[in-house]
Amino acid sequence: MPPEGELRYPSPPPTDSTTTIDDEAGWVWAQIKAEARRDAESEPALASYLYSTILSHSSLERSLSFHLGNKLCSSTLLSTLLYDLFLNTFTSDPGLCVAAVADLRAARARDPACVSFSHCLLNYKGFLACQAHRVAHKLWNQSRRPLALALHSRISDVFAVDIHPAAKIGKGILFDHATGVVIGETAVIGNNVSILHHVTLGGTGRASGDRHPKIGDGVLIGAGATILGNVKIGEGAKIGAGSVVLIDVPPRTTTVGNPARLVGGKEKPAKHEECPGESMDHTSFISDWSDYII
């Protein structure tokens, strides 16, 4: 039996060829509404907030649009304008909702502090910044660049997450804590990537053109890591906290330090089988790193 007050979730829809976008999004949205009802009953002080943000809406897209509009509005950038902008963008591109659902499930699965889907939707600024960025990216690609840059500025001001609207980001993304994350204009991030706070994916100076990192699927980037230049971080690689990476990192390897070096050595680096972007394993490499001494 689950602890008192904890929801017992029904099984999610099977993720096979018969699963539809609506099945997945509908299941997650049903959980969010059930969680909001439970929380409104247990904490009446939040009842009005939960009703206006979640329970009064008919879909995840509408709830998310309303919440982002209220979070990112200003005295001159009205919440109603932003709500219409977000909702029109989400409904015109179903892929944005697919990505949002994947991000919600990533946070719930990978972060033990994420107690519910609704908690992520309402309170995880990394999740919110990522969804708002996807709208800014869509605007950028539609040549609505002044609006994309204005939205980018508000995201940076409100969430302390600075993602250039041209940057390309996959799905199943976890920005854990998220404060101080900086992602440059030509950066590309694959699917199922986890990035902790104070990570920089930056350039190397005044060079123009394609100048930012390319992060493969399933990568884990630890807190405070800095990756500079048009370098490739291979699929399933692990970047240790505080590392400074200036060259390519092979797939399924771990790099640590400043300047970063491969665990196991450059010639025969140690390789792992798991997907660190999903396992969130930050420290298992320590036993193989002979230089680590206290």
Tab-separated table of C-alpha atoms in Angstrom:
chain	number	residue	atom	x	y	z
A	1	MET	CA	0.000	0.000	0.000
A	2	PRO	CA	1.283	3.523	-0.735
A	3	PRO	CA	1.880	5.830	2.250
A	4	GLU	CA	-1.141	7.840	3.395
A	5	GLY	CA	-1.786	10.751	1.032
A	6	GLU	CA	0.360	9.325	-1.759
A	7	LEU	CA	-1.318	8.567	-5.055
A	8	ARG	CA	-1.313	5.062	-6.458
A	9	TYR	CA	-0.663	5.597	-10.157
A	10	PRO	CA	-2.298	3.398	-12.746
A	11	SER	CA	0.077	1.795	-15.177
A	12	PRO	CA	1.248	4.126	-17.954
A	13	PRO	CA	0.298	3.290	-21.517
A	14	PRO	CA	2.605	0.761	-23.182
A	15	THR	CA	5.393	2.458	-25.116
A	16	ASP	CA	5.266	0.403	-28.269
A	17	SER	CA	4.184	0.978	-31.846
A	18	THR	CA	0.519	1.180	-30.785
A	19	THR	CA	1.069	4.048	-28.346
A	20	THR	CA	-0.143	7.406	-29.624
A	21	ILE	CA	0.863	10.920	-28.663
A	22	ASP	CA	-2.582	11.426	-27.152
A	23	ASP	CA	-2.261	8.248	-25.021
A	24	GLU	CA	1.001	9.402	-23.468
A	25	ALA	CA	0.000	13.030	-22.949
A	26	GLY	CA	-3.450	12.031	-21.716
A	27	TRP	CA	-2.027	9.665	-19.110
A	28	VAL	CA	0.417	12.268	-17.756
A	29	TRP	CA	-2.260	14.985	-17.748
A	30	ALA	CA	-4.621	12.704	-15.803
A	31	GLN	CA	-1.914	12.167	-13.173
A	32	ILE	CA	-1.268	15.901	-12.921
A	33	LYS	CA	-4.942	16.669	-12.335
A	34	ALA	CA	-5.274	13.893	-9.757
A	35	GLU	CA	-2.232	15.212	-7.911
A	36	ALA	CA	-3.583	18.767	-7.996
A	37	ARG	CA	-6.937	17.639	-6.558
A	38	ARG	CA	-5.173	15.762	-3.768
A	39	ASP	CA	-2.964	18.754	-2.950
A	40	ALA	CA	-5.888	21.190	-3.034
A	41	GLU	CA	-7.739	19.029	-0.509
A	42	SER	CA	-4.748	18.601	1.793
A	43	GLU	CA	-3.590	22.237	1.576
A	44	PRO	CA	-6.561	24.618	1.183
A	45	ALA	CA	-4.231	27.626	0.954
A	46	LEU	CA	-3.189	26.328	-2.488
A	47	ALA	CA	-6.674	25.432	-3.714
A	48	SER	CA	-7.277	28.618	-5.716
A	49	TYR	CA	-3.773	28.512	-7.210
A	50	LEU	CA	-4.114	24.860	-8.208
A	51	TYR	CA	-7.564	25.429	-9.677
A	52	SER	CA	-6.499	28.405	-11.810
A	53	THR	CA	-3.218	26.827	-12.928
A	54	ILE	CA	-4.216	23.184	-13.457
A	55	LEU	CA	-7.745	22.116	-12.589
A	56	SER	CA	-9.595	24.718	-14.656
A	57	HIS	CA	-7.789	23.688	-17.855
A	58	SER	CA	-8.752	20.971	-20.315
A	59	SER	CA	-5.249	20.007	-21.456
A	60	LEU	CA	-1.577	20.109	-20.548
A	61	GLU	CA	-0.953	22.649	-23.328
A	62	ARG	CA	-3.502	25.072	-21.855
A	63	SER	CA	-2.252	24.656	-18.298
A	64	LEU	CA	1.380	25.073	-19.323
A	65	SER	CA	0.571	28.116	-21.479
A	66	PHE	CA	-1.314	29.761	-18.604
A	67	HIS	CA	1.463	29.046	-16.110
A	68	LEU	CA	4.276	30.241	-18.381
A	69	GLY	CA	2.322	33.352	-19.277
A	70	ASN	CA	1.967	34.273	-15.621
A	71	LYS	CA	5.575	33.423	-14.801
A	72	LEU	CA	7.118	35.381	-17.679
A	73	CYS	CA	4.838	38.406	-17.933
A	74	SER	CA	5.902	41.935	-17.075
A	75	SER	CA	4.236	45.320	-16.877
A	76	THR	CA	4.741	45.722	-20.625
A	77	LEU	CA	4.599	42.062	-21.750
A	78	LEU	CA	1.141	41.010	-20.646
A	79	SER	CA	0.219	37.535	-19.425
A	80	THR	CA	-2.744	37.365	-21.814
A	81	LEU	CA	-0.482	38.053	-24.795
A	82	LEU	CA	1.975	35.405	-23.652
A	83	TYR	CA	-0.812	32.887	-22.994
A	84	ASP	CA	-2.069	33.267	-26.556
A	85	LEU	CA	1.481	33.035	-27.899
A	86	PHE	CA	2.305	29.859	-25.983
A	87	LEU	CA	-1.024	28.167	-26.657
A	88	ASN	CA	-0.968	28.933	-30.394
A	89	THR	CA	2.580	27.586	-30.631
A	90	PHE	CA	1.910	24.428	-28.616
A	91	THR	CA	-1.270	23.586	-30.517
A	92	SER	CA	0.290	24.245	-33.929
A	93	ASP	CA	3.205	21.877	-33.260
A	94	PRO	CA	2.261	18.606	-31.480
A	95	GLY	CA	5.960	17.802	-31.151
A	96	LEU	CA	6.267	20.464	-28.458
A	97	CYS	CA	3.736	18.658	-26.264
A	98	VAL	CA	5.501	15.341	-26.901
A	99	ALA	CA	8.756	16.927	-25.719
A	100	ALA	CA	7.088	18.466	-22.644
A	101	VAL	CA	5.637	15.089	-21.629
A	102	ALA	CA	9.041	13.426	-22.115
A	103	ASP	CA	10.642	16.125	-19.947
A	104	LEU	CA	8.035	15.651	-17.207
A	105	ARG	CA	8.641	11.912	-17.180
A	106	ALA	CA	12.403	12.466	-17.168
A	107	ALA	CA	12.226	14.665	-14.076
A	108	ARG	CA	9.912	12.248	-12.283
A	109	ALA	CA	12.127	9.250	-13.063
A	110	ARG	CA	15.581	10.759	-12.544
A	111	ASP	CA	15.207	13.233	-9.699
A	112	PRO	CA	14.341	11.709	-6.299
A	113	ALA	CA	13.309	15.194	-5.119
A	114	CYS	CA	10.555	15.336	-7.758
A	115	VAL	CA	7.567	14.139	-5.751
A	116	SER	CA	4.976	14.394	-8.531
A	117	PHE	CA	4.362	15.444	-12.119
A	118	SER	CA	2.435	18.481	-10.888
A	119	HIS	CA	5.380	19.492	-8.708
A	120	CYS	CA	7.577	19.546	-11.817
A	121	LEU	CA	4.996	21.408	-13.894
A	122	LEU	CA	4.456	24.082	-11.262
A	123	ASN	CA	7.830	24.471	-9.592
A	124	TYR	CA	10.744	23.157	-11.658
A	125	LYS	CA	12.254	26.191	-13.283
A	126	GLY	CA	14.505	24.040	-15.449
A	127	PHE	CA	11.444	22.342	-16.918
A	128	LEU	CA	9.626	25.653	-17.390
A	129	ALA	CA	12.645	27.348	-18.949
A	130	CYS	CA	13.037	24.460	-21.397
A	131	GLN	CA	9.384	24.606	-22.516
A	132	ALA	CA	9.523	28.385	-22.930
A	133	HIS	CA	12.772	28.020	-24.875
A	134	ARG	CA	11.104	25.629	-27.303
A	135	VAL	CA	8.549	28.313	-28.093
A	136	ALA	CA	11.306	30.912	-28.511
A	137	HIS	CA	13.150	28.486	-30.813
A	138	LYS	CA	10.018	28.056	-32.909
A	139	LEU	CA	9.678	31.842	-33.195
A	140	TRP	CA	13.354	32.133	-34.148
A	141	ASN	CA	12.902	29.636	-36.971
A	142	GLN	CA	9.838	31.557	-38.157
A	143	SER	CA	12.010	34.696	-38.461
A	144	ARG	CA	10.140	36.319	-35.557
A	145	ARG	CA	13.479	37.047	-33.968
A	146	PRO	CA	12.742	40.228	-31.978
A	147	LEU	CA	9.947	38.356	-30.168
A	148	ALA	CA	12.140	35.275	-29.720
A	149	LEU	CA	14.884	37.425	-28.171
A	150	ALA	CA	12.412	39.236	-25.927
A	151	LEU	CA	11.139	35.881	-24.669
A	152	HIS	CA	14.727	34.665	-24.222
A	153	SER	CA	15.440	37.716	-22.077
A	154	ARG	CA	12.409	37.087	-19.863
A	155	ILE	CA	13.376	33.402	-19.442
A	156	SER	CA	16.842	34.473	-18.336
A	157	ASP	CA	15.486	37.122	-15.955
A	158	VAL	CA	12.873	34.898	-14.323
A	159	PHE	CA	14.492	31.450	-14.288
A	160	ALA	CA	18.235	32.337	-14.326
A	161	VAL	CA	18.615	30.024	-17.335
A	162	ASP	CA	20.162	31.547	-20.477
A	163	ILE	CA	19.448	29.538	-23.632
A	164	HIS	CA	19.863	31.288	-26.970
A	165	PRO	CA	16.658	30.849	-28.992
A	166	ALA	CA	18.591	29.325	-31.896
A	167	ALA	CA	19.950	26.469	-29.765
A	168	LYS	CA	18.479	23.049	-30.592
A	169	ILE	CA	17.287	20.861	-27.728
A	170	GLY	CA	15.901	17.315	-27.908
A	171	LYS	CA	13.334	15.688	-25.615
A	172	GLY	CA	13.545	13.834	-22.329
A	173	ILE	CA	15.684	16.690	-20.994
A	174	LEU	CA	16.356	17.297	-17.305
A	175	PHE	CA	17.810	20.638	-16.246
A	176	ASP	CA	18.356	19.684	-12.607
A	177	HIS	CA	18.259	22.796	-10.361
A	178	ALA	CA	19.041	24.748	-13.564
A	179	THR	CA	20.359	27.960	-11.990
A	180	GLY	CA	23.168	29.443	-14.062
A	181	VAL	CA	22.830	27.173	-17.094
A	182	VAL	CA	24.121	28.924	-20.248
A	183	ILE	CA	23.644	27.430	-23.731
A	184	GLY	CA	24.989	29.226	-26.789
A	185	GLU	CA	23.456	29.959	-30.166
A	186	THR	CA	24.774	27.015	-32.204
A	187	ALA	CA	24.664	24.401	-29.434
A	188	VAL	CA	22.780	21.164	-30.051
A	189	ILE	CA	21.536	18.871	-27.273
A	190	GLY	CA	20.266	15.362	-28.058
A	191	ASN	CA	17.572	13.310	-26.362
A	192	ASN	CA	17.537	12.000	-22.767
A	193	VAL	CA	20.262	14.376	-21.602
A	194	SER	CA	20.628	15.521	-17.985
A	195	ILE	CA	22.372	18.804	-17.190
A	196	LEU	CA	22.960	20.176	-13.713
A	197	HIS	CA	23.230	23.760	-12.493
A	198	HIS	CA	25.915	26.226	-13.563
A	199	VAL	CA	26.780	24.322	-16.753
A	200	THR	CA	28.057	26.363	-19.695
A	201	LEU	CA	27.899	25.236	-23.323
A	202	GLY	CA	29.782	28.175	-24.769
A	203	GLY	CA	32.067	29.481	-27.469
A	204	THR	CA	35.792	30.132	-27.263
A	205	GLY	CA	35.875	33.848	-27.985
A	206	ARG	CA	34.789	36.157	-30.782
A	207	ALA	CA	34.636	33.494	-33.489
A	208	SER	CA	31.349	33.427	-35.393
A	209	GLY	CA	29.573	30.589	-37.173
A	210	ASP	CA	29.132	27.102	-35.742
A	211	ARG	CA	30.993	27.569	-32.476
A	212	HIS	CA	29.176	25.764	-29.649
A	213	PRO	CA	29.141	22.184	-28.307
A	214	LYS	CA	27.144	19.292	-29.725
A	215	ILE	CA	25.824	17.020	-26.962
A	216	GLY	CA	24.872	13.452	-27.918
A	217	ASP	CA	21.932	11.413	-26.657
A	218	GLY	CA	22.029	10.161	-23.072
A	219	VAL	CA	24.829	12.446	-21.864
A	220	LEU	CA	25.154	13.506	-18.219
A	221	ILE	CA	26.842	16.853	-17.482
A	222	GLY	CA	27.709	17.475	-13.841
A	223	ALA	CA	27.303	20.707	-11.910
A	224	GLY	CA	29.585	23.565	-12.870
A	225	ALA	CA	31.023	21.869	-15.964
A	226	THR	CA	32.153	24.099	-18.827
A	227	ILE	CA	32.263	22.849	-22.421
A	228	LEU	CA	33.653	25.342	-24.928
A	229	GLY	CA	33.810	25.405	-28.701
A	230	ASN	CA	32.363	23.311	-31.502
A	231	VAL	CA	33.241	20.028	-29.795
A	232	LYS	CA	31.304	16.782	-29.807
A	233	ILE	CA	30.313	14.996	-26.616
A	234	GLY	CA	29.609	11.433	-27.707
A	235	GLU	CA	26.452	9.484	-26.986
A	236	GLY	CA	26.218	8.299	-23.383
A	237	ALA	CA	29.286	10.226	-22.205
A	238	LYS	CA	29.647	11.549	-18.671
A	239	ILE	CA	31.157	14.960	-17.867
A	240	GLY	CA	32.236	15.241	-14.242
A	241	ALA	CA	31.259	18.206	-12.083
A	242	GLY	CA	33.537	21.212	-12.518
A	243	SER	CA	35.253	19.834	-15.618
A	244	VAL	CA	36.510	22.123	-18.384
A	245	VAL	CA	36.176	20.375	-21.750
A	246	LEU	CA	37.798	21.820	-24.874
A	247	ILE	CA	38.056	18.754	-27.159
A	248	ASP	CA	35.763	15.913	-28.289
A	249	VAL	CA	34.748	13.268	-25.755
A	250	PRO	CA	34.233	9.703	-27.089
A	251	PRO	CA	30.901	7.926	-26.562
A	252	ARG	CA	30.340	6.022	-23.299
A	253	THR	CA	33.390	7.530	-21.594
A	254	THR	CA	33.867	9.720	-18.527
A	255	THR	CA	35.917	12.897	-18.469
A	256	VAL	CA	36.861	14.839	-15.342
A	257	GLY	CA	39.078	17.690	-14.206
A	258	ASN	CA	40.426	21.023	-15.409
A	259	PRO	CA	41.563	20.577	-18.068
A	260	ALA	CA	39.354	17.511	-18.499
A	261	ARG	CA	40.928	14.125	-19.083
A	262	LEU	CA	39.451	10.722	-19.772
A	263	VAL	CA	39.116	8.243	-16.930
A	264	GLY	CA	41.301	5.286	-17.871
A	265	GLY	CA	43.561	7.357	-20.105
A	266	LYS	CA	43.429	8.697	-23.639
A	267	GLU	CA	44.569	5.473	-25.328
A	268	LYS	CA	42.171	3.054	-23.581
A	269	PRO	CA	39.530	5.079	-21.749
A	270	ALA	CA	37.194	3.227	-19.413
A	271	LYS	CA	33.759	2.719	-20.946
A	272	HIS	CA	30.369	2.198	-19.313
A	273	GLU	CA	27.289	0.422	-20.587
A	274	GLU	CA	24.539	2.378	-18.867
A	275	CYS	CA	23.029	5.621	-20.127
A	276	PRO	CA	24.267	8.201	-17.579
A	277	GLY	CA	21.766	10.810	-18.733
A	278	GLU	CA	19.070	8.480	-17.381
A	279	SER	CA	20.890	6.700	-14.530
A	280	MET	CA	22.211	9.997	-13.070
A	281	ASP	CA	25.311	8.129	-11.838
A	282	HIS	CA	27.824	10.878	-11.069
A	283	THR	CA	30.513	9.112	-9.055
A	284	SER	CA	30.951	5.411	-9.906
A	285	PHE	CA	34.054	6.279	-11.945
A	286	ILE	CA	35.934	7.246	-8.765
A	287	SER	CA	36.946	3.642	-8.062
A	288	ASP	CA	38.674	3.505	-11.461
A	289	TRP	CA	40.417	6.881	-11.130
A	290	SER	CA	43.771	6.169	-9.509
A	291	ASP	CA	44.547	9.876	-8.969
A	292	TYR	CA	41.642	10.344	-6.543
A	293	ILE	CA	43.188	10.534	-3.066
A	294	ILE	CA	41.957	12.175	0.126
